[in-house]
Amino acid sequence: MEKQSESTSCAGLLGPEQPKSTEKGRQGKHKLSICSKICYAIGGAPYQITGCALGFFLQIYLLEVVQMTPFHASIILFTGRVWDAITDPLVGFFVSKSNWTGFGRLMPWILLSTPFAVITYFLIWFVPGFTSGQVLWYLTFYCLFQTLVTCFHVPYSALTMFISKEQSDRDSATGYRMTVEVLGTVLGTAIQGQIVGKVEDPCVTNAFQNLSVASVTASQEPESLTNMRNAYMIAAGVICAIYVLCAIVLSLGVQERRDSCELLTDQPISFWQGLKLVMSHGPYIKLITGFLFTSLAFMLLEGNFALFLKCTLQHRKHFQNILLVIMISATLTVPFWQWFLTRFGKKTAVYFGISSVVPFLIVAGVVKINLIVTYIVAVAAGLSVAAAFLLPWSMLPDVIDDFVLKNPESPGHEAIFFSFYVFFTKFASGVSLGISTLSLDFAGYKTASCDQPGSVDVTLKLLVCAAPILMILIGLLLFKLYPIDEEKRKENKKALQLMRDSDRDSDSDSIEIASHV
């Protein structure tokens, strides 16, 4: 009875008057074109462009341009990230229940959220003319943007499962997507870094250390500080335009396949039922736990590396170029990791890819390195960043396939799987970023100062080198428990194909019987 009602639902989506030949054609294998894969991949750029700009530059922007104390900045960064984490499973739940008749379940979320997202993103980089309510201003628009970009990214991530039934197509599209997303981080870093980097640094030297922050701000604002604020707004405007363009390309070039509707369910489930089903799947828990620690390592690097370059390594004039080198290195090595995981398996790629940055972080934390060595460390970091970007999104579909095999009576939880993974990583990153920014306050960070005390240098070394290395090692140890190796993945693929073929035969028999009746 459940299969029959599911078949009826699919037939309703396809239309009541579908010819038999068309029905069979829809049930056959559908290969994605390269154009569709590229258009799908382009849709992933806005999330990475904005996320990279915020991740690398928001902390510096609040501390050096808005000139907040580290305590107030930590409130904004912590609350914004935690709120972002909370919205992911909620949006995933609502997406899984939504049904925009004639437009699919996912694409309308992407299109409707885009105009509001770009407005709130721009206002994050605008300094209001008042000081007493600045914390509330940035907290409001940061949280609003995180909600709206989640309404874009959660359905976009789940769209991976609905552009094709074939795992090879999904893996290939994921490779395209990861390449474009890492390229998006290059764009975010380049646009924000190069525009902002051309402006004179608004910090002041030791000669002004005894002046109050207010007097320093007043003396600097007519020149460097005003120019810096304008540069951040120009960069935000360019990024907003790219965001809109990518959303248009995605909507015009990608079709949310209706013949994948057997993966969806019209059975209403509560939020807690969905949570219970997802969290009871062992391979999923082991996967996200391992990636939780490795993701935290790279988020700590992302959130504090710019300050580390400027304050500890004294590369104030080159920090934006070093950040750009990291992202270019990551972009160029994504195809390599895509080949590597295909050739040697995904678990092997995790061990080699994510651990490759550890020796270079040790060098950066222990040895006083010059500019050339810093660029070498940046290239190595990019190699590892590429693996960290690609592997979670490549391995999550394997876990979902495993879940479908073990729970064939409970389809339709794809968006929840993706959103809960993002929830855990974002929540943990919010806590870590808030604590790391607050630790700068305890270390004696001086707002608007070019020179920081030695305790700030030690704190930044711990945040950028020691803590990420520890988290990477813990994450790699946890991956030992992940059960889906290459042999298990291929076994699941065959079993899932047999199950789908059986369902298609059953549906064909039902249609044939109905036509005779």
Coordinates of C-alpha atoms in Angstrom, one line a residue:
M1 CA 0.0 0.0 0.0
E2 CA 2.8 2.4 0.8
K3 CA 4.5 1.7 -2.6
Q4 CA 1.2 2.2 -4.4
S5 CA 0.5 5.5 -2.8
E6 CA 4.1 6.6 -3.5
S7 CA 3.6 5.7 -7.2
T8 CA 0.4 7.7 -7.3
S9 CA 2.2 10.7 -5.9
C10 CA 4.9 10.4 -8.5
A11 CA 2.3 10.0 -11.3
G12 CA 0.5 13.1 -10.0
L13 CA 3.7 15.2 -10.2
L14 CA 4.4 13.9 -13.7
G15 CA 0.9 14.7 -14.9
P16 CA -2.1 12.5 -15.3
E17 CA -1.9 12.2 -19.1
Q18 CA 1.8 11.1 -19.5
P19 CA 2.3 8.8 -22.5
K20 CA 3.7 5.4 -21.7
S21 CA 6.8 6.0 -23.7
T22 CA 7.5 9.2 -21.8
E23 CA 7.0 7.4 -18.5
K24 CA 9.6 4.8 -19.5
G25 CA 12.0 7.4 -20.7
R26 CA 11.7 9.1 -17.3
Q27 CA 12.4 5.9 -15.5
G28 CA 15.5 5.3 -17.6
K29 CA 18.9 6.5 -16.7
H30 CA 19.4 10.2 -17.0
K31 CA 22.9 11.5 -17.5
L32 CA 23.6 15.1 -16.6
S33 CA 25.1 17.3 -19.2
I34 CA 28.3 19.2 -18.6
C35 CA 26.3 22.5 -18.9
S36 CA 23.9 21.4 -16.2
K37 CA 26.8 20.4 -13.9
I38 CA 28.4 23.8 -14.4
C39 CA 25.2 25.7 -13.8
Y40 CA 24.6 23.7 -10.7
A41 CA 28.1 24.3 -9.5
I42 CA 27.8 28.1 -10.0
G43 CA 24.9 28.1 -7.6
G44 CA 27.4 27.2 -4.8
A45 CA 29.5 30.2 -5.3
P46 CA 27.4 32.8 -3.3
Y47 CA 27.6 30.9 -0.1
Q48 CA 31.3 30.5 -0.3
I49 CA 32.1 34.1 -1.5
T50 CA 30.1 35.7 1.3
G51 CA 31.2 33.1 3.9
C52 CA 34.9 33.5 3.0
A53 CA 34.6 37.3 3.2
L54 CA 32.9 37.2 6.5
G55 CA 35.2 34.4 7.9
F56 CA 38.4 36.1 7.0
F57 CA 37.5 39.8 7.4
L58 CA 34.6 40.3 9.8
Q59 CA 36.7 40.0 12.9
I60 CA 39.3 42.5 11.6
Y61 CA 36.5 44.8 10.4
L62 CA 34.8 44.9 13.8
L63 CA 38.1 45.4 15.6
E64 CA 39.9 47.8 13.4
V65 CA 37.3 49.6 11.2
V66 CA 34.3 49.7 13.5
Q67 CA 36.8 49.8 16.3
M68 CA 34.8 47.7 18.8
T69 CA 36.3 46.0 21.8
P70 CA 37.1 42.3 21.4
F71 CA 34.4 41.6 24.0
H72 CA 31.7 43.2 21.9
A73 CA 33.0 41.7 18.7
S74 CA 33.0 38.2 20.3
I75 CA 29.3 38.7 21.2
I76 CA 28.5 39.4 17.5
L77 CA 30.6 36.6 16.1
F78 CA 29.4 34.0 18.7
T79 CA 25.7 34.9 18.5
G80 CA 25.7 35.1 14.7
R81 CA 27.4 31.7 14.2
V82 CA 25.2 30.0 16.8
W83 CA 22.0 31.5 15.3
D84 CA 23.2 30.4 11.9
A85 CA 23.6 26.9 13.3
I86 CA 20.1 26.9 14.7
T87 CA 18.5 28.0 11.5
D88 CA 20.0 25.1 9.4
P89 CA 18.0 22.2 10.9
L90 CA 14.9 24.4 11.0
V91 CA 15.1 25.5 7.4
G92 CA 16.0 21.9 6.5
F93 CA 12.8 20.7 8.2
F94 CA 10.6 23.3 6.5
V95 CA 12.2 22.6 3.1
S96 CA 11.5 18.8 3.5
K97 CA 7.8 19.7 4.2
S98 CA 7.4 22.4 1.5
N99 CA 5.7 21.8 -1.9
W100 CA 5.6 24.7 -4.3
T101 CA 3.2 23.3 -6.8
G102 CA 4.7 23.4 -10.3
F103 CA 8.0 24.8 -9.1
G104 CA 9.6 22.0 -7.2
R105 CA 10.4 21.9 -3.5
L106 CA 13.9 23.4 -3.4
M107 CA 14.3 26.1 -6.1
P108 CA 11.7 28.6 -4.8
W109 CA 13.6 28.8 -1.5
I110 CA 16.7 29.8 -3.4
L111 CA 15.1 32.4 -5.6
L112 CA 12.9 34.1 -2.9
S113 CA 15.7 34.4 -0.4
T114 CA 18.3 36.0 -2.7
P115 CA 17.1 39.7 -2.9
F116 CA 16.7 39.9 0.9
A117 CA 20.1 38.2 1.5
V118 CA 22.0 40.7 -0.6
I119 CA 20.4 43.7 1.2
T120 CA 21.3 42.4 4.6
Y121 CA 24.8 41.4 3.5
F122 CA 25.5 44.9 2.3
L123 CA 24.3 46.4 5.6
I124 CA 26.7 44.2 7.6
W125 CA 29.6 46.2 6.0
F126 CA 28.0 49.6 6.6
V127 CA 29.1 51.7 9.6
P128 CA 26.0 53.5 11.0
G129 CA 26.3 57.1 12.2
F130 CA 25.8 56.2 15.9
T131 CA 27.9 54.3 18.4
S132 CA 25.6 53.3 21.2
G133 CA 23.6 50.8 19.2
Q134 CA 26.3 49.4 16.9
V135 CA 26.4 46.0 18.6
L136 CA 22.7 45.6 18.0
W137 CA 23.0 46.8 14.4
Y138 CA 25.6 44.3 13.4
L139 CA 24.1 41.5 15.4
T140 CA 20.7 42.1 13.7
F141 CA 21.9 42.2 10.2
Y142 CA 24.5 39.4 10.7
C143 CA 21.8 37.1 12.0
L144 CA 19.3 38.1 9.3
F145 CA 21.8 37.4 6.6
Q146 CA 22.8 34.0 8.1
T147 CA 19.1 33.1 8.1
L148 CA 18.5 34.1 4.5
V149 CA 21.7 32.5 3.2
T150 CA 20.7 29.3 4.9
C151 CA 17.4 29.5 3.0
F152 CA 19.6 29.5 -0.1
H153 CA 22.2 26.9 0.8
V154 CA 20.2 24.2 2.6
P155 CA 17.9 23.5 -0.4
Y156 CA 20.9 24.0 -2.7
S157 CA 22.8 21.3 -0.9
A158 CA 19.9 19.0 -0.9
L159 CA 19.5 19.6 -4.6
T160 CA 22.5 17.3 -5.1
M161 CA 20.1 14.3 -4.5
F162 CA 17.5 15.6 -7.0
I163 CA 19.5 16.5 -10.1
S164 CA 20.1 12.8 -10.9
K165 CA 19.5 9.4 -9.4
E166 CA 22.9 8.2 -10.6
Q167 CA 25.7 8.2 -8.0
S168 CA 28.3 8.8 -10.6
D169 CA 26.4 11.9 -11.8
R170 CA 26.1 13.2 -8.2
D171 CA 29.8 12.6 -7.5
S172 CA 30.8 14.4 -10.7
A173 CA 28.4 17.3 -10.0
T174 CA 29.8 17.5 -6.5
G175 CA 33.3 17.7 -8.0
Y176 CA 32.2 20.6 -10.3
R177 CA 30.5 22.2 -7.3
M178 CA 33.5 22.0 -5.0
T179 CA 35.8 23.4 -7.7
V180 CA 33.4 26.4 -8.2
E181 CA 32.9 26.8 -4.4
V182 CA 36.6 26.9 -3.7
L183 CA 36.9 29.3 -6.7
G184 CA 34.2 31.3 -4.9
T185 CA 36.4 31.5 -1.9
V186 CA 39.1 32.9 -4.2
L187 CA 36.7 35.5 -5.4
G188 CA 35.6 36.4 -1.9
T189 CA 39.1 36.7 -0.7
A190 CA 40.3 38.6 -3.8
I191 CA 37.4 41.0 -4.0
Q192 CA 37.4 41.8 -0.3
G193 CA 41.2 41.6 0.2
Q194 CA 42.4 43.5 -2.8
I195 CA 39.8 46.3 -2.6
V196 CA 40.5 46.7 1.2
G197 CA 44.2 46.1 0.9
K198 CA 44.7 49.1 -1.4
V199 CA 43.6 51.4 1.3
E200 CA 46.0 52.7 4.0
D201 CA 45.7 50.7 7.3
P202 CA 43.8 52.8 9.8
C203 CA 45.7 51.5 12.8
V204 CA 48.0 53.8 14.8
T205 CA 51.6 53.4 16.1
N206 CA 53.0 53.4 19.6
A207 CA 53.2 57.1 19.5
F208 CA 49.4 57.2 20.0
Q209 CA 49.2 54.4 22.5
N210 CA 48.5 56.7 25.4
L211 CA 45.6 58.4 23.6
S212 CA 42.1 57.3 24.0
V213 CA 40.4 55.3 21.3
A214 CA 37.9 58.1 20.7
S215 CA 40.7 60.7 20.1
V216 CA 42.5 58.2 17.8
T217 CA 39.4 57.5 15.9
A218 CA 38.7 61.2 15.5
S219 CA 42.2 62.0 14.2
Q220 CA 42.2 59.1 11.8
E221 CA 38.6 59.1 10.5
P222 CA 38.9 61.9 7.9
E223 CA 41.6 60.0 6.0
S224 CA 42.4 56.3 6.3
L225 CA 39.4 55.2 8.4
T226 CA 36.8 56.8 6.2
N227 CA 38.5 55.4 3.1
M228 CA 38.7 51.9 4.7
R229 CA 35.0 52.0 5.5
N230 CA 34.2 53.0 1.9
A231 CA 36.4 50.2 0.6
Y232 CA 34.5 47.6 2.6
M233 CA 31.1 48.9 1.2
I234 CA 32.5 48.8 -2.4
A235 CA 33.6 45.2 -1.9
A236 CA 30.2 44.3 -0.4
G237 CA 28.4 45.8 -3.5
V238 CA 30.5 43.8 -5.9
I239 CA 29.9 40.6 -4.0
C240 CA 26.1 41.3 -3.8
A241 CA 26.0 41.6 -7.6
I242 CA 27.8 38.3 -8.1
Y243 CA 25.4 36.6 -5.6
V244 CA 22.4 37.7 -7.7
L245 CA 24.0 36.6 -11.0
C246 CA 24.9 33.1 -9.6
A247 CA 21.3 32.6 -8.4
I248 CA 20.0 33.5 -11.9
V249 CA 22.3 31.1 -13.6
L250 CA 21.3 28.3 -11.2
S251 CA 17.6 28.8 -11.7
L252 CA 17.9 28.9 -15.5
G253 CA 20.4 26.1 -16.0
V254 CA 19.3 23.4 -13.5
Q255 CA 16.1 21.4 -13.4
E256 CA 14.9 19.9 -10.1
R257 CA 14.0 16.5 -11.5
R258 CA 10.5 15.5 -10.8
D259 CA 11.2 11.8 -11.5
S260 CA 13.3 11.7 -8.3
C261 CA 10.2 12.2 -6.3
E262 CA 10.4 8.7 -4.8
L263 CA 13.2 10.2 -2.7
L264 CA 10.6 12.7 -1.3
T265 CA 7.8 12.0 1.1
D266 CA 4.4 13.5 1.5
Q267 CA 4.0 11.9 4.9
P268 CA 4.1 14.7 7.5
I269 CA 6.8 14.2 10.1
S270 CA 7.6 16.3 13.2
F271 CA 10.9 18.1 13.7
W272 CA 11.7 15.7 16.6
Q273 CA 10.8 12.6 14.5
G274 CA 13.2 13.8 11.8
L275 CA 15.9 14.4 14.4
K276 CA 15.5 11.0 15.9
L277 CA 15.7 9.2 12.5
V278 CA 18.8 11.1 11.5
M279 CA 20.6 10.8 14.8
S280 CA 20.0 7.1 15.1
H281 CA 22.0 6.3 11.9
G282 CA 25.4 5.3 13.1
P283 CA 27.5 6.0 10.0
Y284 CA 26.1 9.5 9.9
I285 CA 27.0 10.2 13.5
K286 CA 30.6 8.9 13.1
L287 CA 31.0 10.9 9.9
I288 CA 29.9 14.3 11.3
T289 CA 31.8 13.8 14.5
G290 CA 35.0 13.3 12.6
F291 CA 34.4 16.3 10.3
L292 CA 33.2 18.3 13.3
F293 CA 36.8 18.4 14.7
T294 CA 38.5 18.8 11.3
S295 CA 36.1 21.6 10.3
L296 CA 36.7 23.4 13.6
A297 CA 40.4 23.3 12.9
F298 CA 40.0 25.1 9.6
M299 CA 37.4 27.5 11.0
L300 CA 39.8 28.6 13.7
L301 CA 42.4 29.2 11.0
E302 CA 39.9 31.1 8.9
G303 CA 38.7 33.3 11.7
N304 CA 42.2 34.2 13.1
F305 CA 44.7 33.8 10.3
A306 CA 44.3 37.4 9.0
L307 CA 45.1 38.8 12.5
F308 CA 47.9 36.3 12.9
L309 CA 49.5 37.5 9.6
K310 CA 49.1 41.2 10.6
C311 CA 49.9 41.1 14.3
T312 CA 52.2 38.1 14.8
L313 CA 54.1 37.8 11.5
Q314 CA 53.9 41.5 10.8
H315 CA 52.8 41.1 7.2
R316 CA 50.3 44.0 7.2
K317 CA 51.0 45.0 3.6
H318 CA 50.9 41.4 2.3
F319 CA 48.2 39.7 4.4
Q320 CA 45.5 39.9 1.7
N321 CA 47.8 38.4 -0.9
I322 CA 48.7 35.5 1.4
L323 CA 45.1 34.8 2.0
L324 CA 44.5 34.8 -1.7
V325 CA 47.4 32.3 -2.3
I326 CA 45.6 29.9 0.2
M327 CA 42.4 30.1 -1.8
I328 CA 44.1 29.8 -5.2
S329 CA 46.1 26.8 -4.0
A330 CA 42.8 25.2 -2.8
T331 CA 41.1 25.8 -6.1
L332 CA 43.8 24.3 -8.2
T333 CA 44.0 21.1 -6.0
V334 CA 40.3 20.3 -5.9
P335 CA 40.5 18.3 -9.1
F336 CA 43.5 16.4 -7.7
W337 CA 41.5 15.4 -4.6
Q338 CA 38.6 14.4 -6.8
W339 CA 40.9 12.1 -8.7
F340 CA 42.6 10.9 -5.5
L341 CA 39.3 9.9 -3.8
T342 CA 38.2 8.1 -6.9
R343 CA 41.5 6.2 -7.2
F344 CA 42.2 5.4 -3.5
G345 CA 38.9 5.9 -1.8
K346 CA 37.4 8.6 0.3
K347 CA 38.6 7.6 3.7
T348 CA 42.2 7.5 2.4
A349 CA 41.7 10.9 0.9
V350 CA 40.6 12.2 4.4
Y351 CA 43.8 11.0 6.1
F352 CA 46.2 12.3 3.5
G353 CA 44.3 15.5 2.6
I354 CA 43.5 17.0 6.0
S355 CA 46.7 16.0 7.7
S356 CA 49.0 17.6 5.0
V357 CA 48.8 21.0 6.7
V358 CA 50.0 19.9 10.1
P359 CA 53.8 20.1 9.5
F360 CA 53.5 23.6 8.1
L361 CA 51.4 24.8 11.0
I362 CA 54.1 23.5 13.4
V363 CA 56.7 25.5 11.5
A364 CA 54.5 28.6 11.6
G365 CA 53.9 28.3 15.3
V366 CA 57.5 27.4 16.4
V367 CA 59.8 29.2 13.9
K368 CA 59.8 32.9 13.2
I369 CA 59.2 32.6 9.5
N370 CA 59.9 35.2 6.8
L371 CA 57.6 36.3 4.0
I372 CA 58.7 33.6 1.5
V373 CA 58.2 30.7 4.0
T374 CA 54.8 32.2 4.9
Y375 CA 53.7 31.9 1.2
I376 CA 54.9 28.2 1.3
V377 CA 52.8 27.6 4.3
A378 CA 49.9 29.3 2.5
V379 CA 50.2 26.9 -0.5
A380 CA 50.3 23.9 1.9
A381 CA 47.2 25.2 3.8
G382 CA 45.4 25.5 0.5
L383 CA 46.1 21.9 -0.4
S384 CA 44.4 20.8 2.9
V385 CA 41.6 23.3 2.6
A386 CA 40.6 21.8 -0.8
A387 CA 40.3 18.3 0.8
A388 CA 38.3 19.7 3.7
F389 CA 35.9 21.4 1.3
L390 CA 35.4 18.5 -1.0
L391 CA 35.2 15.4 1.2
P392 CA 32.2 16.1 3.5
W393 CA 29.9 16.9 0.6
S394 CA 31.2 13.9 -1.3
M395 CA 30.7 11.5 1.6
L396 CA 27.3 12.7 2.9
P397 CA 25.4 11.2 -0.1
D398 CA 27.1 7.8 0.7
V399 CA 25.6 8.0 4.2
I400 CA 22.2 8.9 2.8
D401 CA 22.3 6.0 0.4
D402 CA 23.2 3.7 3.4
F403 CA 20.2 5.2 5.3
V404 CA 17.8 4.6 2.5
L405 CA 18.9 0.9 2.3
K406 CA 18.4 0.4 6.0
N407 CA 15.2 2.5 6.2
P408 CA 13.3 2.0 2.8
E409 CA 10.0 2.9 4.5
S410 CA 11.3 6.4 5.6
P411 CA 12.4 8.4 2.5
G412 CA 12.5 12.1 2.2
H413 CA 15.1 13.2 4.9
E414 CA 17.9 14.4 2.6
A415 CA 17.6 18.1 3.5
I416 CA 17.6 17.2 7.2
F417 CA 20.8 15.1 6.8
F418 CA 22.6 18.0 5.2
S419 CA 21.2 20.6 7.5
F420 CA 22.1 18.8 10.7
Y421 CA 25.7 18.3 9.5
V422 CA 25.9 22.0 8.9
F423 CA 24.2 22.7 12.3
F424 CA 26.9 20.9 14.3
T425 CA 29.8 22.4 12.5
K426 CA 28.4 25.9 12.7
F427 CA 27.4 25.7 16.3
A428 CA 30.8 24.5 17.3
S429 CA 32.5 27.1 15.1
G430 CA 30.4 29.8 16.8
V431 CA 31.5 28.7 20.2
S432 CA 35.2 28.5 19.1
L433 CA 35.2 31.8 17.3
G434 CA 33.5 33.6 20.2
I435 CA 35.9 32.1 22.7
S436 CA 39.0 32.9 20.5
T437 CA 37.9 36.5 20.0
L438 CA 37.2 36.9 23.7
S439 CA 40.6 35.4 24.5
L440 CA 42.2 38.3 22.6
D441 CA 40.5 40.6 25.1
F442 CA 42.0 38.7 28.0
A443 CA 45.4 38.8 26.2
G444 CA 45.2 42.6 26.2
Y445 CA 44.4 43.3 22.5
K446 CA 44.6 47.0 21.8
T447 CA 41.9 48.4 19.5
A448 CA 43.1 50.5 16.6
S449 CA 46.8 49.8 17.4
C450 CA 49.4 48.6 15.0
D451 CA 51.5 47.1 17.8
Q452 CA 50.1 44.4 20.1
P453 CA 51.6 43.1 23.4
G454 CA 53.5 39.7 23.4
S455 CA 50.5 38.0 25.1
V456 CA 48.4 38.6 22.0
D457 CA 51.1 37.0 19.8
V458 CA 51.2 33.9 22.0
T459 CA 47.3 33.7 22.0
L460 CA 47.2 33.9 18.2
K461 CA 49.8 31.2 17.8
L462 CA 47.7 28.9 20.0
L463 CA 44.6 29.7 18.0
V464 CA 46.1 29.3 14.6
C465 CA 48.7 26.5 15.2
A466 CA 48.3 24.5 18.4
A467 CA 44.5 24.2 18.6
P468 CA 43.9 23.4 14.9
I469 CA 46.6 20.6 15.0
L470 CA 45.0 19.1 18.1
M471 CA 41.5 19.1 16.5
I472 CA 42.8 17.6 13.2
L473 CA 44.5 14.7 15.1
I474 CA 41.3 14.0 17.1
G475 CA 39.2 14.1 13.9
L476 CA 41.4 11.7 12.1
L477 CA 41.3 9.3 15.0
L478 CA 37.5 9.4 14.9
F479 CA 37.4 8.6 11.2
K480 CA 38.8 5.2 12.1
L481 CA 35.3 4.4 13.3
Y482 CA 33.5 5.4 10.1
P483 CA 32.3 2.1 8.5
I484 CA 31.6 3.1 4.9
D485 CA 34.9 2.3 3.1
E486 CA 35.2 1.9 -0.7
E487 CA 34.1 -1.7 -0.6
K488 CA 31.0 -0.9 1.5
R489 CA 30.1 2.1 -0.7
K490 CA 30.2 -0.1 -3.9
E491 CA 28.1 -2.7 -2.2
N492 CA 25.5 -0.1 -1.2
K493 CA 25.4 1.3 -4.7
K494 CA 24.6 -2.1 -6.2
A495 CA 21.9 -2.8 -3.5
L496 CA 20.3 0.6 -4.0
Q497 CA 20.2 0.1 -7.8
L498 CA 18.5 -3.3 -7.3
M499 CA 15.9 -1.7 -4.9
R500 CA 15.1 1.0 -7.4
D501 CA 14.9 -1.4 -10.3
S502 CA 12.4 -3.5 -8.2
D503 CA 10.4 -0.4 -7.4
R504 CA 10.3 0.6 -11.1
D505 CA 9.1 -2.9 -12.1
S506 CA 6.4 -2.7 -9.4
D507 CA 5.3 0.7 -10.6
S508 CA 5.2 -0.5 -14.3
D509 CA 3.0 -3.5 -13.2
S510 CA 0.7 -1.1 -11.4
I511 CA 0.3 1.2 -14.4
E512 CA -0.3 -1.8 -16.7
I513 CA -3.0 -3.2 -14.4
A514 CA -4.6 0.2 -14.1
S515 CA -4.7 0.7 -17.9
H516 CA -6.5 -2.7 -18.3
V517 CA -9.0 -1.8 -15.6

